Coordinates of C-alpha atoms in Angstrom, one line a residue:
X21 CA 0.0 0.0 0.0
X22 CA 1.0 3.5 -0.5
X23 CA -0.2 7.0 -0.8
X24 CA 0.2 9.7 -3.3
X25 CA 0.0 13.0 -2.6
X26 CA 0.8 16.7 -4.7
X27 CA 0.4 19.0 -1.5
X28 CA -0.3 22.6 -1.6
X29 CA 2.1 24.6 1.0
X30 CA -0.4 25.0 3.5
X31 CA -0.7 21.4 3.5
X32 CA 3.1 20.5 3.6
X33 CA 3.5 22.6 6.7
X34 CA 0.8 21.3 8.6
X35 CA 1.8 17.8 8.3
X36 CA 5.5 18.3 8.8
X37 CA 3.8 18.9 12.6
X38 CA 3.5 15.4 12.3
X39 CA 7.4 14.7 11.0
X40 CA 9.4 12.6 13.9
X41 CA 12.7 13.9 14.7
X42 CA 15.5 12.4 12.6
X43 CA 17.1 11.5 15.2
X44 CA 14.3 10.2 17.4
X45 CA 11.5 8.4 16.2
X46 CA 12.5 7.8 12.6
X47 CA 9.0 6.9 11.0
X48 CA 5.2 7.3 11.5
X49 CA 5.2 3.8 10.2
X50 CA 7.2 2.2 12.9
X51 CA 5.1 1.1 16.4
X52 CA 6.0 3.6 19.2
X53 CA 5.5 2.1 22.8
X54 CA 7.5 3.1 25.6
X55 CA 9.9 0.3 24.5
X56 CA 9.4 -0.1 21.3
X57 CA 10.7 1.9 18.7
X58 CA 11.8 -0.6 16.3
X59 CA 11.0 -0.7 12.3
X60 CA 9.0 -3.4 10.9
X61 CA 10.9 -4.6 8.1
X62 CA 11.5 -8.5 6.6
X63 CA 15.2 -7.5 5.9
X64 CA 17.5 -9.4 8.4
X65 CA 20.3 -6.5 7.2
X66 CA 17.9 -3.8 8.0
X67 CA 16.3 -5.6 10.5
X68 CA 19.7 -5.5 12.4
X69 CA 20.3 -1.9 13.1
X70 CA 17.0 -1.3 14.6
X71 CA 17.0 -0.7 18.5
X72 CA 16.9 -3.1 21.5
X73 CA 14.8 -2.3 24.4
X74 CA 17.7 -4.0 26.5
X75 CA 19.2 -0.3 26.2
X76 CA 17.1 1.0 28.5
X77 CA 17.8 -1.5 30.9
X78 CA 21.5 -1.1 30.5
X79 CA 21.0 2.4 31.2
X80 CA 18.2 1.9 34.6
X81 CA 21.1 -0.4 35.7
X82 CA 24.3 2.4 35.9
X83 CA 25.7 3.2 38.9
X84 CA 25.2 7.0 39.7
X85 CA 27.3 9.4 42.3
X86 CA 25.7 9.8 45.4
X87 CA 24.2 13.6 44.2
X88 CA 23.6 15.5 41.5
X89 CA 23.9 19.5 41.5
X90 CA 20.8 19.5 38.6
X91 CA 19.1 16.9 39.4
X92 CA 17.6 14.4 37.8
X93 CA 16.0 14.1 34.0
X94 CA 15.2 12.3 31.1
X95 CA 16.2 12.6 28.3
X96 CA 13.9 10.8 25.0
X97 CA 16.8 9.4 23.1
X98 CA 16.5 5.3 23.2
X99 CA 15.6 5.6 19.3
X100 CA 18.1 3.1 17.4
X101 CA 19.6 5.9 15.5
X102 CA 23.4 5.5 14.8
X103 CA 23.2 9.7 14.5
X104 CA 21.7 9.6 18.5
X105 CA 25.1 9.1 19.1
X106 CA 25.8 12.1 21.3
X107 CA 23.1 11.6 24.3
X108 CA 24.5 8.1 24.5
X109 CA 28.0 8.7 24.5
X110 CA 27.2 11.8 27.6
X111 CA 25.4 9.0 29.3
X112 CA 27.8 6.0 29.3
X113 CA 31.3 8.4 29.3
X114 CA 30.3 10.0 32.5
X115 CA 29.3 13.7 30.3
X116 CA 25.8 14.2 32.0
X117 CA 27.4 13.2 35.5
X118 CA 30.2 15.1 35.2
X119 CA 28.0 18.0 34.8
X120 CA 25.8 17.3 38.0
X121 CA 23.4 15.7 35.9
X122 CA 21.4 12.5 36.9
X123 CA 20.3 11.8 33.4
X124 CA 17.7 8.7 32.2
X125 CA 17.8 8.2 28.8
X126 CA 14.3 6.8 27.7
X127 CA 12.1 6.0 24.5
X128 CA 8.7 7.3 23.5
X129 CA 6.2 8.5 20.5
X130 CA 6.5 12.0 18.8
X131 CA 3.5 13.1 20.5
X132 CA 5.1 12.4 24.4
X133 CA 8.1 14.1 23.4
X134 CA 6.5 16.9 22.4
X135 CA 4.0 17.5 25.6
X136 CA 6.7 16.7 27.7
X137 CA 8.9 19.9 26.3
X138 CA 5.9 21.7 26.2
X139 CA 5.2 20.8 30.3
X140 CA 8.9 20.7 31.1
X141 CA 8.8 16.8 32.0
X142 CA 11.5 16.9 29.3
X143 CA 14.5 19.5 28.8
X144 CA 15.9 19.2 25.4
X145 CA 16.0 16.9 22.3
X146 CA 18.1 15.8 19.9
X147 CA 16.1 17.0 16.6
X148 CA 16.2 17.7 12.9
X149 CA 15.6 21.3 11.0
X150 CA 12.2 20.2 10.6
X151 CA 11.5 21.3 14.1
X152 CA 11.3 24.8 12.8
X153 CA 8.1 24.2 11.2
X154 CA 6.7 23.1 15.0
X155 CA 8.4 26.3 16.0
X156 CA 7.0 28.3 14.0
X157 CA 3.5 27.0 14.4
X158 CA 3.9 27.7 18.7
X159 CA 6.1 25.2 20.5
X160 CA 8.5 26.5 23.3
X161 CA 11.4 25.6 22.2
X162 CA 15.2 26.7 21.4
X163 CA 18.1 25.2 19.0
X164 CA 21.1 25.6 21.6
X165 CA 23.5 24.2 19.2
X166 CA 24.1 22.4 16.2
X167 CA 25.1 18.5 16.4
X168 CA 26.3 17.0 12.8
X169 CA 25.7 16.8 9.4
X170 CA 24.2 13.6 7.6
X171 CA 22.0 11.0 7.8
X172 CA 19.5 11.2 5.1
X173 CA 20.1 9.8 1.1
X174 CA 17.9 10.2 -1.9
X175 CA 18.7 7.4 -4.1
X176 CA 17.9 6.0 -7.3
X177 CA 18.1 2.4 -8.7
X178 CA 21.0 0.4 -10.9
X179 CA 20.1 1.2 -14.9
X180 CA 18.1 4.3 -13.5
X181 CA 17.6 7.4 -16.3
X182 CA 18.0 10.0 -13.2
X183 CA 21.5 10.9 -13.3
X184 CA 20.6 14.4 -11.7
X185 CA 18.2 16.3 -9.9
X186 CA 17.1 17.9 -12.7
X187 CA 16.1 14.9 -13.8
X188 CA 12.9 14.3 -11.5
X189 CA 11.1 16.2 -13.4
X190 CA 7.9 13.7 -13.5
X191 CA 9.2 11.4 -11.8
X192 CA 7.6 9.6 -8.7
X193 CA 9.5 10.2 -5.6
X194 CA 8.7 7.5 -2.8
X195 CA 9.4 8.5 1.1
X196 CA 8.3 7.4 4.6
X197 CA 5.4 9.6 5.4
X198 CA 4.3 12.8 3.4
X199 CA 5.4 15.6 5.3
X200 CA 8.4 13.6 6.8
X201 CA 12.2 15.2 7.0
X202 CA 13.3 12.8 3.7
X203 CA 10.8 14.5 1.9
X204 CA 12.0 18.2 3.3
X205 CA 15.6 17.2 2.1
X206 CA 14.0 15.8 -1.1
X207 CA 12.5 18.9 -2.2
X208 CA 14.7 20.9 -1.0
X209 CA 16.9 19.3 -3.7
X210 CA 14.0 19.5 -6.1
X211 CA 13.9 23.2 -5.8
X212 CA 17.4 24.0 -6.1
X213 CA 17.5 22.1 -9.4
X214 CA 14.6 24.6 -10.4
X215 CA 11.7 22.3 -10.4
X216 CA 8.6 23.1 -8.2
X217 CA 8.3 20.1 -5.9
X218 CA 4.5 20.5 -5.6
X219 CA 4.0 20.7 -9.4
X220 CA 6.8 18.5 -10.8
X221 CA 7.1 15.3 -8.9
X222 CA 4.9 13.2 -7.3
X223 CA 5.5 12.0 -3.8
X224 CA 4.3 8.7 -2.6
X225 CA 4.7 7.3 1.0
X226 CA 5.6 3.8 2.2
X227 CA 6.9 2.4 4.9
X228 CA 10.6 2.7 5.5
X229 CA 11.9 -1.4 4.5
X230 CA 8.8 -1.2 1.8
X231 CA 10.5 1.7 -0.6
X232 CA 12.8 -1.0 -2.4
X233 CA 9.7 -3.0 -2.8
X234 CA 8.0 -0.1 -4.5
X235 CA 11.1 0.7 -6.9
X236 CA 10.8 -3.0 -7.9
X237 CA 7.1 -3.0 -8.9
X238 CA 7.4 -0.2 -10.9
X239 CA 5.3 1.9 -8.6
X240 CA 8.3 4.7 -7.3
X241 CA 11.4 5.7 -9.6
X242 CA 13.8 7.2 -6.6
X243 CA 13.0 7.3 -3.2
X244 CA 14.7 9.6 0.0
X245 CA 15.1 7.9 3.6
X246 CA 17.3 7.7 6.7
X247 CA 20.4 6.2 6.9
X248 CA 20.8 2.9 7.4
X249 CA 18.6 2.6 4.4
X250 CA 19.7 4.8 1.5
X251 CA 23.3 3.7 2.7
X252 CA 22.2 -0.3 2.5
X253 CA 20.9 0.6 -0.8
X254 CA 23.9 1.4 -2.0
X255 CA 26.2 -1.0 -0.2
X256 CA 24.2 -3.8 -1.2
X257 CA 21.9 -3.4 -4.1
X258 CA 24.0 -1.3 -6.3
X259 CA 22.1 2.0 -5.9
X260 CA 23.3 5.2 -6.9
X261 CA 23.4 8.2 -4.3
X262 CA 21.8 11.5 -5.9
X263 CA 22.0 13.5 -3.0
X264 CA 23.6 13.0 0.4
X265 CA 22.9 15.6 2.9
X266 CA 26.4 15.2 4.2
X267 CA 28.2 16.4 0.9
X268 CA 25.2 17.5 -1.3
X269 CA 26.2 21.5 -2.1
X270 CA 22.8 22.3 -0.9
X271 CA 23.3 20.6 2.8
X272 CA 27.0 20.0 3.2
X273 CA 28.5 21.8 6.0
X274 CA 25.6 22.5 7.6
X275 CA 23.8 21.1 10.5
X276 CA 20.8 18.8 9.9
X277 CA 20.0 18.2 13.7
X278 CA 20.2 19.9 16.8
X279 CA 20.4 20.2 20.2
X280 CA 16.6 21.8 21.3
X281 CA 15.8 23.1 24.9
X282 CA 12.4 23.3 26.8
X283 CA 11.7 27.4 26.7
X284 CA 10.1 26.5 30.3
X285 CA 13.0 25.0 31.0
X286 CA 15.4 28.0 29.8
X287 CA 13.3 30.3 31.7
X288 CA 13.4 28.5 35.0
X289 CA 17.3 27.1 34.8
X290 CA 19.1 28.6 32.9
X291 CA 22.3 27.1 34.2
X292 CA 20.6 23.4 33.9
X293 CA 20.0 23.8 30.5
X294 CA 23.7 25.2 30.1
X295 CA 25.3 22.3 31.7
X296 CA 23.2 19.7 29.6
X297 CA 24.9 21.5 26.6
X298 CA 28.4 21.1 28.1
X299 CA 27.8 17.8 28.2
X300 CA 26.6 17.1 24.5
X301 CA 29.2 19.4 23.5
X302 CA 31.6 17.2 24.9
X303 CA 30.1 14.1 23.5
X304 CA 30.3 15.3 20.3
X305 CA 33.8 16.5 20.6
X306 CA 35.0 12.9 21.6
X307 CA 33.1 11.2 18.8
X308 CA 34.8 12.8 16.8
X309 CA 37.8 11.6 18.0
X310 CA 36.3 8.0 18.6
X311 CA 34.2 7.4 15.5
X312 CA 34.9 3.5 15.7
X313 CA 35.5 3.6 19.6
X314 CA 31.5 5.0 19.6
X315 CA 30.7 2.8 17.1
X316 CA 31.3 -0.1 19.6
X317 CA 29.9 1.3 22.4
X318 CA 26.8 1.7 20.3
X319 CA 27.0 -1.8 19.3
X320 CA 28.0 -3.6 22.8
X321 CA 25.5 -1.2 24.7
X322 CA 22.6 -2.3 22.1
X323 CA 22.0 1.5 21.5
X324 CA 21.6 -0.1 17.9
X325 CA 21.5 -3.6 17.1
X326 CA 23.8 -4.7 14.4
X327 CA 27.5 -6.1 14.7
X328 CA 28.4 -4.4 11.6
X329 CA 31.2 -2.0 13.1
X330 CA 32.6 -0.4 9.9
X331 CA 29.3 0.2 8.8
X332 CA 28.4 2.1 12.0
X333 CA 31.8 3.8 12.2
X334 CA 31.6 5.0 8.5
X335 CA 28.1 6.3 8.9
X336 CA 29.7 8.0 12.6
X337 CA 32.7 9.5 10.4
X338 CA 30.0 11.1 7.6
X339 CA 27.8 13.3 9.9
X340 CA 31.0 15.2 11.5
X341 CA 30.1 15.5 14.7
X342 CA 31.1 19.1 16.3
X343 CA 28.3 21.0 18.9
X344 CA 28.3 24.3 16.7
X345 CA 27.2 27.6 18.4
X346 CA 27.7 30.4 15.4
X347 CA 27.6 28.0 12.6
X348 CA 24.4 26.5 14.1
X349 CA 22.5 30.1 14.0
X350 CA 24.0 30.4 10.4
X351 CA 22.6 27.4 9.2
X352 CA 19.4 28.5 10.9
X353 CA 19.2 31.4 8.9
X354 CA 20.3 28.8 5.8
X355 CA 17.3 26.5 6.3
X356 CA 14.5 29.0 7.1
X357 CA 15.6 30.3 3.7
X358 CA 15.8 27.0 1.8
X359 CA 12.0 25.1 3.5
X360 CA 10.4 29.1 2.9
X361 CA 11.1 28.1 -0.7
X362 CA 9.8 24.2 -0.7
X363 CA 6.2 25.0 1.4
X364 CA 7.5 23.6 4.7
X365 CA 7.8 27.3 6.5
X366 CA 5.6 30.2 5.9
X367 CA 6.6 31.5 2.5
X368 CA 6.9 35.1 3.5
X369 CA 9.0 33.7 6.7
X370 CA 12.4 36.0 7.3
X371 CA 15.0 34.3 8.5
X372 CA 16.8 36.7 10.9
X373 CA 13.4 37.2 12.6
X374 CA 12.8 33.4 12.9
X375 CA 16.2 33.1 14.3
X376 CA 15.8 35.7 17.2
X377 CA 12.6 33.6 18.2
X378 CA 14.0 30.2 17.8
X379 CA 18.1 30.3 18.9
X380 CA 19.2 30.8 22.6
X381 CA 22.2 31.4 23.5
X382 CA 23.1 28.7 26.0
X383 CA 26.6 30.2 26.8
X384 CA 25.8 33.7 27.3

């Protein structure tokens, strides 16, 4: 089964209220319990790299100091995600501790995470550019830094016409829900290869292990996803990468998820918020010094479920990990330009307004 949709703006906007983070909860199509956020797929490769709900018992089980300056908090990051790297790596290197922070990483749906930053029960999240659209539409809540680059592939098949972007002109476009961040990144690509991506393509939604199936029936021509997928794709079945958001000239360099704090939050702590960013901050700097070290500590801590280490580690080395300040409110500005252009934001949506409303600084 899939759906087809041409969506006016108004339309795209109000469903990307729907989009789950990329990465969080990767897919609409995916169950979400409170431990279960795992893809249903028939593919033993992909089947491997979704998450274990033993995570969360690994994490309930960690020995903790005897106090915490902040407190305790959770923190809704048990998704599977390789990218959900940094809130791991804080937890199980001692970051969050060393911080006064008695942190419980946890899973849940879209909808908790977002009523829980709304109430507070939640302080921050790790979260995609498509956030802005829930931003702009009312939710409390900051981008305190920038996290890495990556993690999102619009692909095409072996013996495929579409050599570029130009060349989706007609052509049907498959992605995991309408709305979703692959299909911001997709037609962001669309429009900078001067095609309208309302007008011009056709976008059909299936379920993240399904888009291969749909390419082979002859129902889809390229489709856009998260890694592991477009990466698999490649690796495996001789697919061709159009666009990679981790060198594609319209995404490379740039941040595609951040860290996001709980404007409650902010307002009441201030310094609680600040030391949580200390903490990511210094994930992401040893991450980048440990792409195959994190790798196995994602592996043997079953924060994903897959043995493949260089596959991991090569994904880990792609998105760049570095917790930006400046270059995160620069690639703001970037993005409110780029998704004012596809339908996702307001049209008439300035960018140095929308950053002044959406960035705090978290080190002032």
């Amino acid at each position: 089964m899939n759906t087809s949709k041409k969506l006016p703006a108004v339309l795209l906007v109000t469903s990307a209220l729907l989009v789950v983070t990329a990465c969080g909860n990767n897919t609409a199509n995916q169950k979400t319990s409170a431990n279960n956020h795992n893809h249903s797929t028939s593919s033993p490769t992909v089947a491997a790299l979704s998450p274990l709900s033993s995570a969360a018992a690994s994490n309930s089980s960690k020995a903790a100091p005897a106090s915490y300056k902040y407190g305790k908090l959770k923190i809704q990051a048990l998704s599977g995600a390789v990218c959900g790297a940094p809130s791991y790596v804080a937890y199980e290197k001692g970051f969050f501790a060393e911080e006064g922070l008695d942190v419980e990483l946890v899973s849940g749906s879209m909808d908790a995470m977002k009523t829980g930053l709304t109430t507070g029960e939640f302080t921050v999240t790790n979260g995609d550019f498509v956030w802005f659209t829930s931003i702009q539409q009312g939710l409390d809540l900051k981008v305190i830094g920038g996290l890495h680059h990556g993690c999102i592939k619009l692909v095409v098949p072996p013996g495929s016409v579409i050599k570029t972007a130009a060349d989706l002109k007609g052509k049907r476009i498959g992605v995991d829900e309408i709305g979703g961040v692959p299909m911001a990144v997709a037609s962001v690509v669309v429009t900078n290869a001067g095609l309208d991506p309302q007008k011009d393509v056709q976008w059909l939604a299936y379920p993240l292990d399904q888009l291969q199936e749909g390419v082979r029936k002859g129902e889809i021509d390229v489709y856009a996803a998260w890694d592991p997928f477009g990466k698999l794709a490649e690796v495996n079945n001789g697919y061709t990468v159009l666009a990679d958001i981790s060198t594609d000239s319209n995404f490379a360099g740039k941040s595609c998820c951040f860290l996001y704090a709980s404007g409650k939050q902010i307002e009441e702590d201030p310094e609680r918020v600040a030391a949580i960013a200390r903490a990511y901050q210094k994930a992401t700097a040893w991450i980048a010094e440990h792409p195959e070290e994190t790798a196995k500590l994602e592996i043997e801590k079953k924060y994903v479920a897959t043995g493949d280490v260089k596959l991991v580690t090569d994904l880990i080395e792609s998105y760049h990990f570095n917790y930006t300040t400046d270059a995160a409110q620069e690639d703001i500005r970037y993005f409110v330009k780029q998704f004012s252009k596809t339908g996702f934001l307001k049209k008439d949506t300035d960018p140095d307004e929308f950053l002044k409303k959406a960035y705090y600084d978290v080190f002032k």
